[in-house]
Coordinates of C-alpha atoms and ligand atoms in Angstrom, one line a residue:
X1 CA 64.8 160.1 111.9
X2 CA 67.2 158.7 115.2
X3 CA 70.9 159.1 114.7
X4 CA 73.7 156.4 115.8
X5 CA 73.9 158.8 118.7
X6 CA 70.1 158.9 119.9
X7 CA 70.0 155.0 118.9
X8 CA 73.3 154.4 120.8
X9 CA 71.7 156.6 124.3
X10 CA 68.4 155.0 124.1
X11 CA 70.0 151.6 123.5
X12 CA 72.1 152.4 127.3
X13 CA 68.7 154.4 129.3
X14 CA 66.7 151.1 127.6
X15 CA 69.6 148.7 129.5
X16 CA 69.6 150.8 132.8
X17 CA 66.1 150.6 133.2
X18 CA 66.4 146.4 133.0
X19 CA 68.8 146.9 135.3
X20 CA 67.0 148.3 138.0
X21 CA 63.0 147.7 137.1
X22 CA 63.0 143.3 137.0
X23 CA 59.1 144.0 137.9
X24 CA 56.5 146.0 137.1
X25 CA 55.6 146.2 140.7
X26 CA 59.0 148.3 141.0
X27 CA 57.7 150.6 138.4
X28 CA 55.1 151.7 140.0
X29 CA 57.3 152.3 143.4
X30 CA 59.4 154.6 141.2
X31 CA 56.0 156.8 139.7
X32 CA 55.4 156.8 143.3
X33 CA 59.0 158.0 144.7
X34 CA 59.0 160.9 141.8
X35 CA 55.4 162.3 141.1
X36 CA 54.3 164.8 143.1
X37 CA 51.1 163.8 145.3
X38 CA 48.4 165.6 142.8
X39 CA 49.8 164.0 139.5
X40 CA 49.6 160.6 141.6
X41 CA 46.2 161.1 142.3
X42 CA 45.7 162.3 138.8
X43 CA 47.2 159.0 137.0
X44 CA 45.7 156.4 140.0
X45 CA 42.7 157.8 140.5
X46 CA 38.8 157.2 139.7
X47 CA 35.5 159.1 139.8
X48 CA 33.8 160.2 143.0
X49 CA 33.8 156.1 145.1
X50 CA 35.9 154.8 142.2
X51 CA 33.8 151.9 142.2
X52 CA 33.8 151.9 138.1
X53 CA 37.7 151.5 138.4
X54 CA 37.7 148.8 141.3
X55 CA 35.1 147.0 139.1
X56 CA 37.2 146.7 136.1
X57 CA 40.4 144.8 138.6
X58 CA 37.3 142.4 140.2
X59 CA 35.9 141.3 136.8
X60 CA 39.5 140.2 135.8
X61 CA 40.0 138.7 139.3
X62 CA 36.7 136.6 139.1
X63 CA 38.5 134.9 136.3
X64 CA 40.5 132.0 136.4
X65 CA 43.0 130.2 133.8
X66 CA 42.5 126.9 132.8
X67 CA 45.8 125.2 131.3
X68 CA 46.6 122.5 129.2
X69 CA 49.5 120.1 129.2
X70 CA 52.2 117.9 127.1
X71 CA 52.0 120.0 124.1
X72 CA 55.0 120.7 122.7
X73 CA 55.7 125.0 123.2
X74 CA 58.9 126.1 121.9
X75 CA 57.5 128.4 119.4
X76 CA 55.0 130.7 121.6
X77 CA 54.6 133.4 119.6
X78 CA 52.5 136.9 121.0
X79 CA 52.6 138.7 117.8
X80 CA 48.7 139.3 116.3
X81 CA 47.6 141.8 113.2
X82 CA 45.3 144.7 114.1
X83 CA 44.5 147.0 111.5
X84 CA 46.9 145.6 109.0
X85 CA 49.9 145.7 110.4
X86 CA 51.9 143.2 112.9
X87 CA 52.1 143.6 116.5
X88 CA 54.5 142.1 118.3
X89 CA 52.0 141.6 121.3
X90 CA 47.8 141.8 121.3
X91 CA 48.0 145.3 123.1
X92 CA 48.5 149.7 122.5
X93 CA 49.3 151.8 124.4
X94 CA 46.1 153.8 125.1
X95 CA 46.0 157.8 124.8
X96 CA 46.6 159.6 128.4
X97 CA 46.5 163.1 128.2
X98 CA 48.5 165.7 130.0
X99 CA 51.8 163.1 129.5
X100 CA 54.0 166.4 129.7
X101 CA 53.1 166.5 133.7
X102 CA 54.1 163.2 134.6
X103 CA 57.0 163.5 132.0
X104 CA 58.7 166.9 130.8
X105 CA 59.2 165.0 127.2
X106 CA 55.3 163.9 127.3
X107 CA 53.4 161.6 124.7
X108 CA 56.9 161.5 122.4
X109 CA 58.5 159.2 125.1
X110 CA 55.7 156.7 125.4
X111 CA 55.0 156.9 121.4
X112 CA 58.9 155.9 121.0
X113 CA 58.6 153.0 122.8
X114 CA 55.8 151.5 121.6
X115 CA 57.3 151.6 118.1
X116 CA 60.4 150.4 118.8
X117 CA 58.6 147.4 120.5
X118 CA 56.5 147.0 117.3
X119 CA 53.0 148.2 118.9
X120 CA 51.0 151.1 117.9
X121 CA 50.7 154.0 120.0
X122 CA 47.4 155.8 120.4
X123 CA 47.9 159.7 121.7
X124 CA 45.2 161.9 123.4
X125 CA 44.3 164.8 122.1
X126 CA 45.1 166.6 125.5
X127 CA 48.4 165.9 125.8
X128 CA 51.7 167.7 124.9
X129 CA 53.4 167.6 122.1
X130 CA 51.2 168.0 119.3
X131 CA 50.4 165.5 116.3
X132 CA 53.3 166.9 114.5
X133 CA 55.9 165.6 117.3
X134 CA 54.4 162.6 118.3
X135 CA 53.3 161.2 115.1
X136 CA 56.8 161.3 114.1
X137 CA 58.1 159.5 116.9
X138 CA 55.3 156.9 116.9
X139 CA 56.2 156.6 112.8
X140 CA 53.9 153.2 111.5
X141 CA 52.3 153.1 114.6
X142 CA 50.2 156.3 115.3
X143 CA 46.9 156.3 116.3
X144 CA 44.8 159.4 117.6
X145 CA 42.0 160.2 120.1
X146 CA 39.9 162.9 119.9
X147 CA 37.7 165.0 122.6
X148 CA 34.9 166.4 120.5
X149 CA 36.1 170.5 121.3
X150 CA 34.2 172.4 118.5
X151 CA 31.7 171.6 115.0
X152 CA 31.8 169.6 112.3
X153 CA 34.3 171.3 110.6
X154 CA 36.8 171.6 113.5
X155 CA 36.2 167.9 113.7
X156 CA 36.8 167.5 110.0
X157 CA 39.8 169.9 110.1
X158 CA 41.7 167.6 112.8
X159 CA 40.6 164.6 111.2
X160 CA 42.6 165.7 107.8
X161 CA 45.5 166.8 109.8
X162 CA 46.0 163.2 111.2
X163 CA 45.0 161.8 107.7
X164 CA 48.0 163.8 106.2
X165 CA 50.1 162.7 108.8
X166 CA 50.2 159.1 108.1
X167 CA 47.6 158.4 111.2
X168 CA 46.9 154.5 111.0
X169 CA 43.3 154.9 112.6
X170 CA 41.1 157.6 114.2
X171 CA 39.3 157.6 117.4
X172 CA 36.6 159.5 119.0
X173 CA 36.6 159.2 122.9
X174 CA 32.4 159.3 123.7
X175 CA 32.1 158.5 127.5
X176 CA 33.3 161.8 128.0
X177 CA 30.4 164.2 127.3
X178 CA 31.0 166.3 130.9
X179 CA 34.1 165.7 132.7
X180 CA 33.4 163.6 135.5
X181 CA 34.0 164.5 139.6
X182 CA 37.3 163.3 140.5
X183 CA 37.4 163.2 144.0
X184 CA 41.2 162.7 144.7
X185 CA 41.9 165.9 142.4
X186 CA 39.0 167.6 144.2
X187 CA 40.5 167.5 147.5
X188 CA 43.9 168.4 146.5
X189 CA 42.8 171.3 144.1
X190 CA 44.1 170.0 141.2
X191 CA 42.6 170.8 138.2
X192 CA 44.4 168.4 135.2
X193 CA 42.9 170.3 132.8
X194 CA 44.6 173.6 133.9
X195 CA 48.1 173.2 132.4
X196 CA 46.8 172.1 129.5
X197 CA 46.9 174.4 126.3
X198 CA 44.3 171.6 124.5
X199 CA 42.7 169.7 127.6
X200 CA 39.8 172.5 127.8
X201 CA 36.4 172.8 125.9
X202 CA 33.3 173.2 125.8
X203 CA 31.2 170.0 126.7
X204 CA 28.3 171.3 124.5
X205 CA 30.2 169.8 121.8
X206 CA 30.9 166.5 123.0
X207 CA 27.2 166.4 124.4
X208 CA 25.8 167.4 121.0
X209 CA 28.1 164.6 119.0
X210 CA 25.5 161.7 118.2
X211 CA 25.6 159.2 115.3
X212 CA 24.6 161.7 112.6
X213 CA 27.8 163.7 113.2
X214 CA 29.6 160.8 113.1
X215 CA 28.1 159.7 109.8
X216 CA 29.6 162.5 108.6
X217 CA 32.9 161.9 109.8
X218 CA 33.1 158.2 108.3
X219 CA 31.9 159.8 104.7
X220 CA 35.4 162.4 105.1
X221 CA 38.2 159.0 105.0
X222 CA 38.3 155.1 104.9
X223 CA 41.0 155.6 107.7
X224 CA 39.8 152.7 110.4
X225 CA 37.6 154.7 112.9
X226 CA 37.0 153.5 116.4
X227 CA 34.8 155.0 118.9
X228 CA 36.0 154.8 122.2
X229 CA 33.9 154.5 125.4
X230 CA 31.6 152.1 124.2
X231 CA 30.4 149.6 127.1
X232 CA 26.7 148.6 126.2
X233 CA 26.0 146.3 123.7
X234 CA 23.3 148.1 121.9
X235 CA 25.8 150.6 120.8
X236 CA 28.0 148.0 119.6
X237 CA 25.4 147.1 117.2
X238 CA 24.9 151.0 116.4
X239 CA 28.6 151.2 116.0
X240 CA 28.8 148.3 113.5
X241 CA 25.6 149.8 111.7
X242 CA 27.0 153.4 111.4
X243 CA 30.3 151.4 110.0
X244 CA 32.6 151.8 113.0
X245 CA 36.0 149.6 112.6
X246 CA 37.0 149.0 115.9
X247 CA 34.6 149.1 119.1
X248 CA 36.6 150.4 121.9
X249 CA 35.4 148.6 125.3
X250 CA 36.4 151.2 128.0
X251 CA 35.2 153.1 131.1
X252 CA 37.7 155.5 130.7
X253 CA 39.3 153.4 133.3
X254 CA 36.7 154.1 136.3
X255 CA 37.5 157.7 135.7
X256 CA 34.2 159.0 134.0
X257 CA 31.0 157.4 135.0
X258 CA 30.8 155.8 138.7
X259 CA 28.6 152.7 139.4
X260 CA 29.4 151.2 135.9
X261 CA 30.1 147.9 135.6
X262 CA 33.8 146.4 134.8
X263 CA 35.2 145.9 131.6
X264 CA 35.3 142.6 131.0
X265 CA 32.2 142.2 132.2
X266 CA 30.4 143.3 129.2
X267 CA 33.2 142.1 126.5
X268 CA 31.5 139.0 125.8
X269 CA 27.8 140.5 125.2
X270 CA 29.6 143.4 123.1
X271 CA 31.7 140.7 120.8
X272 CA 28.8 139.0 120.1
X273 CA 27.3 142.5 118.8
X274 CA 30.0 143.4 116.8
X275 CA 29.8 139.7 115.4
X276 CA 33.1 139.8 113.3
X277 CA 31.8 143.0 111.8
X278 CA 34.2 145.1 113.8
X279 CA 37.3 144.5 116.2
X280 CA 36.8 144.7 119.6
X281 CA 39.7 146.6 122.0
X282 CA 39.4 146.7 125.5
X283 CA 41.0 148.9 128.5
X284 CA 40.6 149.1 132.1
X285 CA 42.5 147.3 134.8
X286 CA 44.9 145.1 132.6
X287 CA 48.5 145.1 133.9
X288 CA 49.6 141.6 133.6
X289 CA 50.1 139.2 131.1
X290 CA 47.4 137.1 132.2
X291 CA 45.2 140.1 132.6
X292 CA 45.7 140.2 128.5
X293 CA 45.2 137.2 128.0
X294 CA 42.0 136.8 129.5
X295 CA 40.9 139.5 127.2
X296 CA 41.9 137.8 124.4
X297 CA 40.3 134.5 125.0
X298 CA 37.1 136.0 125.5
X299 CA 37.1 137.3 122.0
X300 CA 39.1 140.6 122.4
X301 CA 41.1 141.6 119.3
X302 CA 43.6 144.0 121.3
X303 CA 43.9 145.3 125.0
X304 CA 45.1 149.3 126.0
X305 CA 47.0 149.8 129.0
X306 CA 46.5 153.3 130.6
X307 CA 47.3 154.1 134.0
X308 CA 50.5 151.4 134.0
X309 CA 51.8 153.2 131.3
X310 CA 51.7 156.9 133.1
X311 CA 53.4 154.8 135.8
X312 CA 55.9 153.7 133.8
X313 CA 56.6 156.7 132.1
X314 CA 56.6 158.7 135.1
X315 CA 59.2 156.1 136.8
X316 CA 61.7 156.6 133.9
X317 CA 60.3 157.5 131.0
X318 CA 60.8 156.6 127.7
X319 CA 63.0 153.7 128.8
X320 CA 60.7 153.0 131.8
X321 CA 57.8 152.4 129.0
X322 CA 59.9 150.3 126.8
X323 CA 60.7 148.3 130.1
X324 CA 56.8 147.5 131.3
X325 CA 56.5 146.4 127.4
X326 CA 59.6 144.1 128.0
X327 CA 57.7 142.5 131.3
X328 CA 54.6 142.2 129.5
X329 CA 55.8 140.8 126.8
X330 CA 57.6 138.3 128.9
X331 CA 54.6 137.6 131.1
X332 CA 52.2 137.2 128.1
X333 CA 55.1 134.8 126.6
X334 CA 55.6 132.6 129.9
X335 CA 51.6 132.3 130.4
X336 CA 50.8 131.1 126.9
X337 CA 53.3 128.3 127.3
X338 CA 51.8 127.4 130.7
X339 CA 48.4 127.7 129.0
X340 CA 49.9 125.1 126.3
X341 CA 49.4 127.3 123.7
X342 CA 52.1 128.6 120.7
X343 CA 49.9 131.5 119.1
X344 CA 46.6 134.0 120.3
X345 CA 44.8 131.9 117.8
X346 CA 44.9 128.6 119.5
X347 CA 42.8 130.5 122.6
X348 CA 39.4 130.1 123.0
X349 CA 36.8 129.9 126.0
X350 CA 37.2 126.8 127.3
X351 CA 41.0 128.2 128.9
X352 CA 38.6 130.1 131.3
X353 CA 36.8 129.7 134.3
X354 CA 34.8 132.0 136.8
X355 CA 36.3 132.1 139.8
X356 CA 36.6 133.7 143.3
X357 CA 38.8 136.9 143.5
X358 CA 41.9 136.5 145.6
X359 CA 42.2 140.0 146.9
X360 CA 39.9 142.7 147.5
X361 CA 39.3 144.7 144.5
X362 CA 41.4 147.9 144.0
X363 CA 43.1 149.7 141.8
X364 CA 46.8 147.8 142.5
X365 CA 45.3 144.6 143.7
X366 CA 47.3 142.8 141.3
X367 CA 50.6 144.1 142.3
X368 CA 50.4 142.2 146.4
X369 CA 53.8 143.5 146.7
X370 CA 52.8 147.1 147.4
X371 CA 51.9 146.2 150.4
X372 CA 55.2 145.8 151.5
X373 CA 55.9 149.4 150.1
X374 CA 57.3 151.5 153.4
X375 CA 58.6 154.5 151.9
X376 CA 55.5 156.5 151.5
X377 CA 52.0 156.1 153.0
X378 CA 50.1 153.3 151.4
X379 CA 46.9 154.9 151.7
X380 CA 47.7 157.6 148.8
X381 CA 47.5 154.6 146.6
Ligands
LIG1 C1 46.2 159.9 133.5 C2 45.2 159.4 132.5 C3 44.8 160.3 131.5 C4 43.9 159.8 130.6 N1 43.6 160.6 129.5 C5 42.7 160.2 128.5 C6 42.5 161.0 127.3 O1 43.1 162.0 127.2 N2 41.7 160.5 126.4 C7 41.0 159.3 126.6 O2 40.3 158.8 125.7 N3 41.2 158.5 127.7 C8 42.1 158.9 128.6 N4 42.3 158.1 129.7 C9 41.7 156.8 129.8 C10 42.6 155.8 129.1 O3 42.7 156.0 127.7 C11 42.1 154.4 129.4 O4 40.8 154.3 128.9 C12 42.2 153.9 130.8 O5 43.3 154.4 131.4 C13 42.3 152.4 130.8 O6 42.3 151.9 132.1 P1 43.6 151.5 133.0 O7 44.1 152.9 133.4 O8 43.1 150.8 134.1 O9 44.5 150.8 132.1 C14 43.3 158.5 130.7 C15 43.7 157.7 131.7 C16 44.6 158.1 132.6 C17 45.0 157.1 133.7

């Protein structure tokens, strides 16, 4: 679908962003330099005290590495399967809607990038282009997420549109059933569902959607379904019942329901509930390498990054996605040899530890180097 021409431009914006991003601390300077205050507050934000989304940085934070030593590491390899295909690292890119504020070329950039790093690419339903668009860009590696907007038919009727598309695996967001009070939008009377042609609907839909509806929906395909939103371990164990594929661990990244816990802090209870029956993907708070790997040794199958990736994109774009995967992938690659480990497979529990938090929890508290950030007033972060 690229020509030599697009293949030779992205090839240059792909080498000016290593140029000037080394870090993914800089990326973030860069969303912050070019997005306007609301779409900021938009991508960084959380529900009313945002204690959901600090929660989701502390339970990484309480956890600490344990390496081994004198192995030999020359072949440290991040690549893993998920859904029958190879990823070239254990992570998506999760679905963020309203991409085309943050970005005037939208989910297409971020779906280019994950495929030409070999990861799959999951877009929201609420974001702009449509399915058509992004699907092609995202080729192998599309995934879609679905807000419940209408019946069983409409649901049926989108669900066959993805299927015909090629999609790889379907997802149904279900922490969502009334949009939640976002405090930093509030304030600034922003409204992210405004300029959205798909990003309004009626919750009665969403609140109606229980497991019989889904029933239905896993009689229509054998397309891998995952349900996303799922952070109590009982539904785990409905979701491998009702014959869910992939359990999707996720607070909707401290943006939907407040006073929840982080996480990772239910990931081990919920991967004993899906008991090999299901794969497990998590989100919320992982922007780091070890962050990922933390994941992964406590049983994950994959990790989503959300708010990173908005960052990225909204730093430079396509290019600025492609570059976070790059320091990722370098950062997961570094920390499995310092781990003493060649593949995911050779992880397991006893490479972690609890331990004390280093930082106050908050939504950048892994990037310290913010702090040192004097070109616009920390506290909008
Ligand atoms: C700006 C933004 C928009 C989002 N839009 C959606 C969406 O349309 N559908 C959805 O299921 N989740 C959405 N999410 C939640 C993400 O998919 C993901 O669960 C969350 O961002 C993960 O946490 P993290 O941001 O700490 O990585 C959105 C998140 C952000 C930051």
């Amino acid at each position: 679908m690229f020509t030599a021409d697009d293949d030779e431009a992205r090839a240059r914006s792909y080498n000016a962003a290593r140029e000037r991003y080394n870090t993914t601390t800089e990326l973030i300077w860069g969303a912050q330099e070019r997005l306007s205050g609301q779409i900021w507050d938009y991508v960084a934000g959380g529900t009313e005290s945002e204690s959901s989304l600090k929660r989701n940085r502390m339970g990484i934070d309480r956890l600490a590495l344990r390496p081994r030593v004198m192995r030999n590491v020359l072949n440290t390899d991040p690549a893993t399967e998920f859904l029958g295909r190879t990823q070239s690292l254990p992570l998506f890119l999760a679905p963020v809607g309203g991409l085309q504020t943050i970005h005037k070329g939208g989910a297409v950039l971020p779906a280019r990038a994950a495929r030409e790093f070999g990861l799959d690419y999951m877009q929201s339903s609420v974001t702009e282009p449509g399915m058509e668009d992004v699907s092609a860009a995202a080729g192998d590696h599309w995934l879609y997420q679905l807000y419940v907007f209408g019946d069983f038919d409409w649901i049926k009727e989108h669900m066959l549109r993805t299927l015909d598309l090629g999609v790889k695996g379907f997802c149904v967001t279900v922490d969502s059933d009334h949009y939640s009070r976002r405090e930093r939008n509030l304030v600034r009377h922003y409204d992210a569902r405004g300029g959205n042609t798909r990003g309004r609907g009626d919750p009665k839909w969403r609140q109606e959607f229980d497991w019989a509806v889904f029933d239905k929906m896993r009689a229509v395909s054998d397309i891998p379904m995952m349900l996303k939103g799922i952070m109590a371990p009982e539904d785990a164990q409905l979701a491998v019942e009702h014959g869910v594929d992939v359990i999707y661990i996720s607070n909707h990244g401290g943006r939907q329901l407040d006073h929840g816990q982080g996480t990772i802090d239910v990931l081990p209870e919920i991967v004993q509930a899906a008991s090999g029956k299901a794969k497990v993907v998590i989100d919320g708070g992982f922007m780091r390498g070890t962050d990922v790997l933390k994941a992964i040794i406590m049983g994950a199958d994959m990790v989503a990054i959300g708010k990173l990736q908005a960052m990225a994109l909204g730093a430079a774009g396509e290019a600025g996605v492609y570059r976070m995967l790059e320091i990722l992938a370098e950062e997961i690659t570094i920390d499995m040899k310092l781990l003493g480990v060649n593949s995911l497979g050779e992880l397991d529990a006893s490479y972690l530890t609890p331990a004390a938090p280093t930082e106050a929890p908050h939504v950048f508290s892994t990037f310290p180097l913010l702090k040192y950030w004097s070109g616009k007033d920390q506290g909008e972060m």
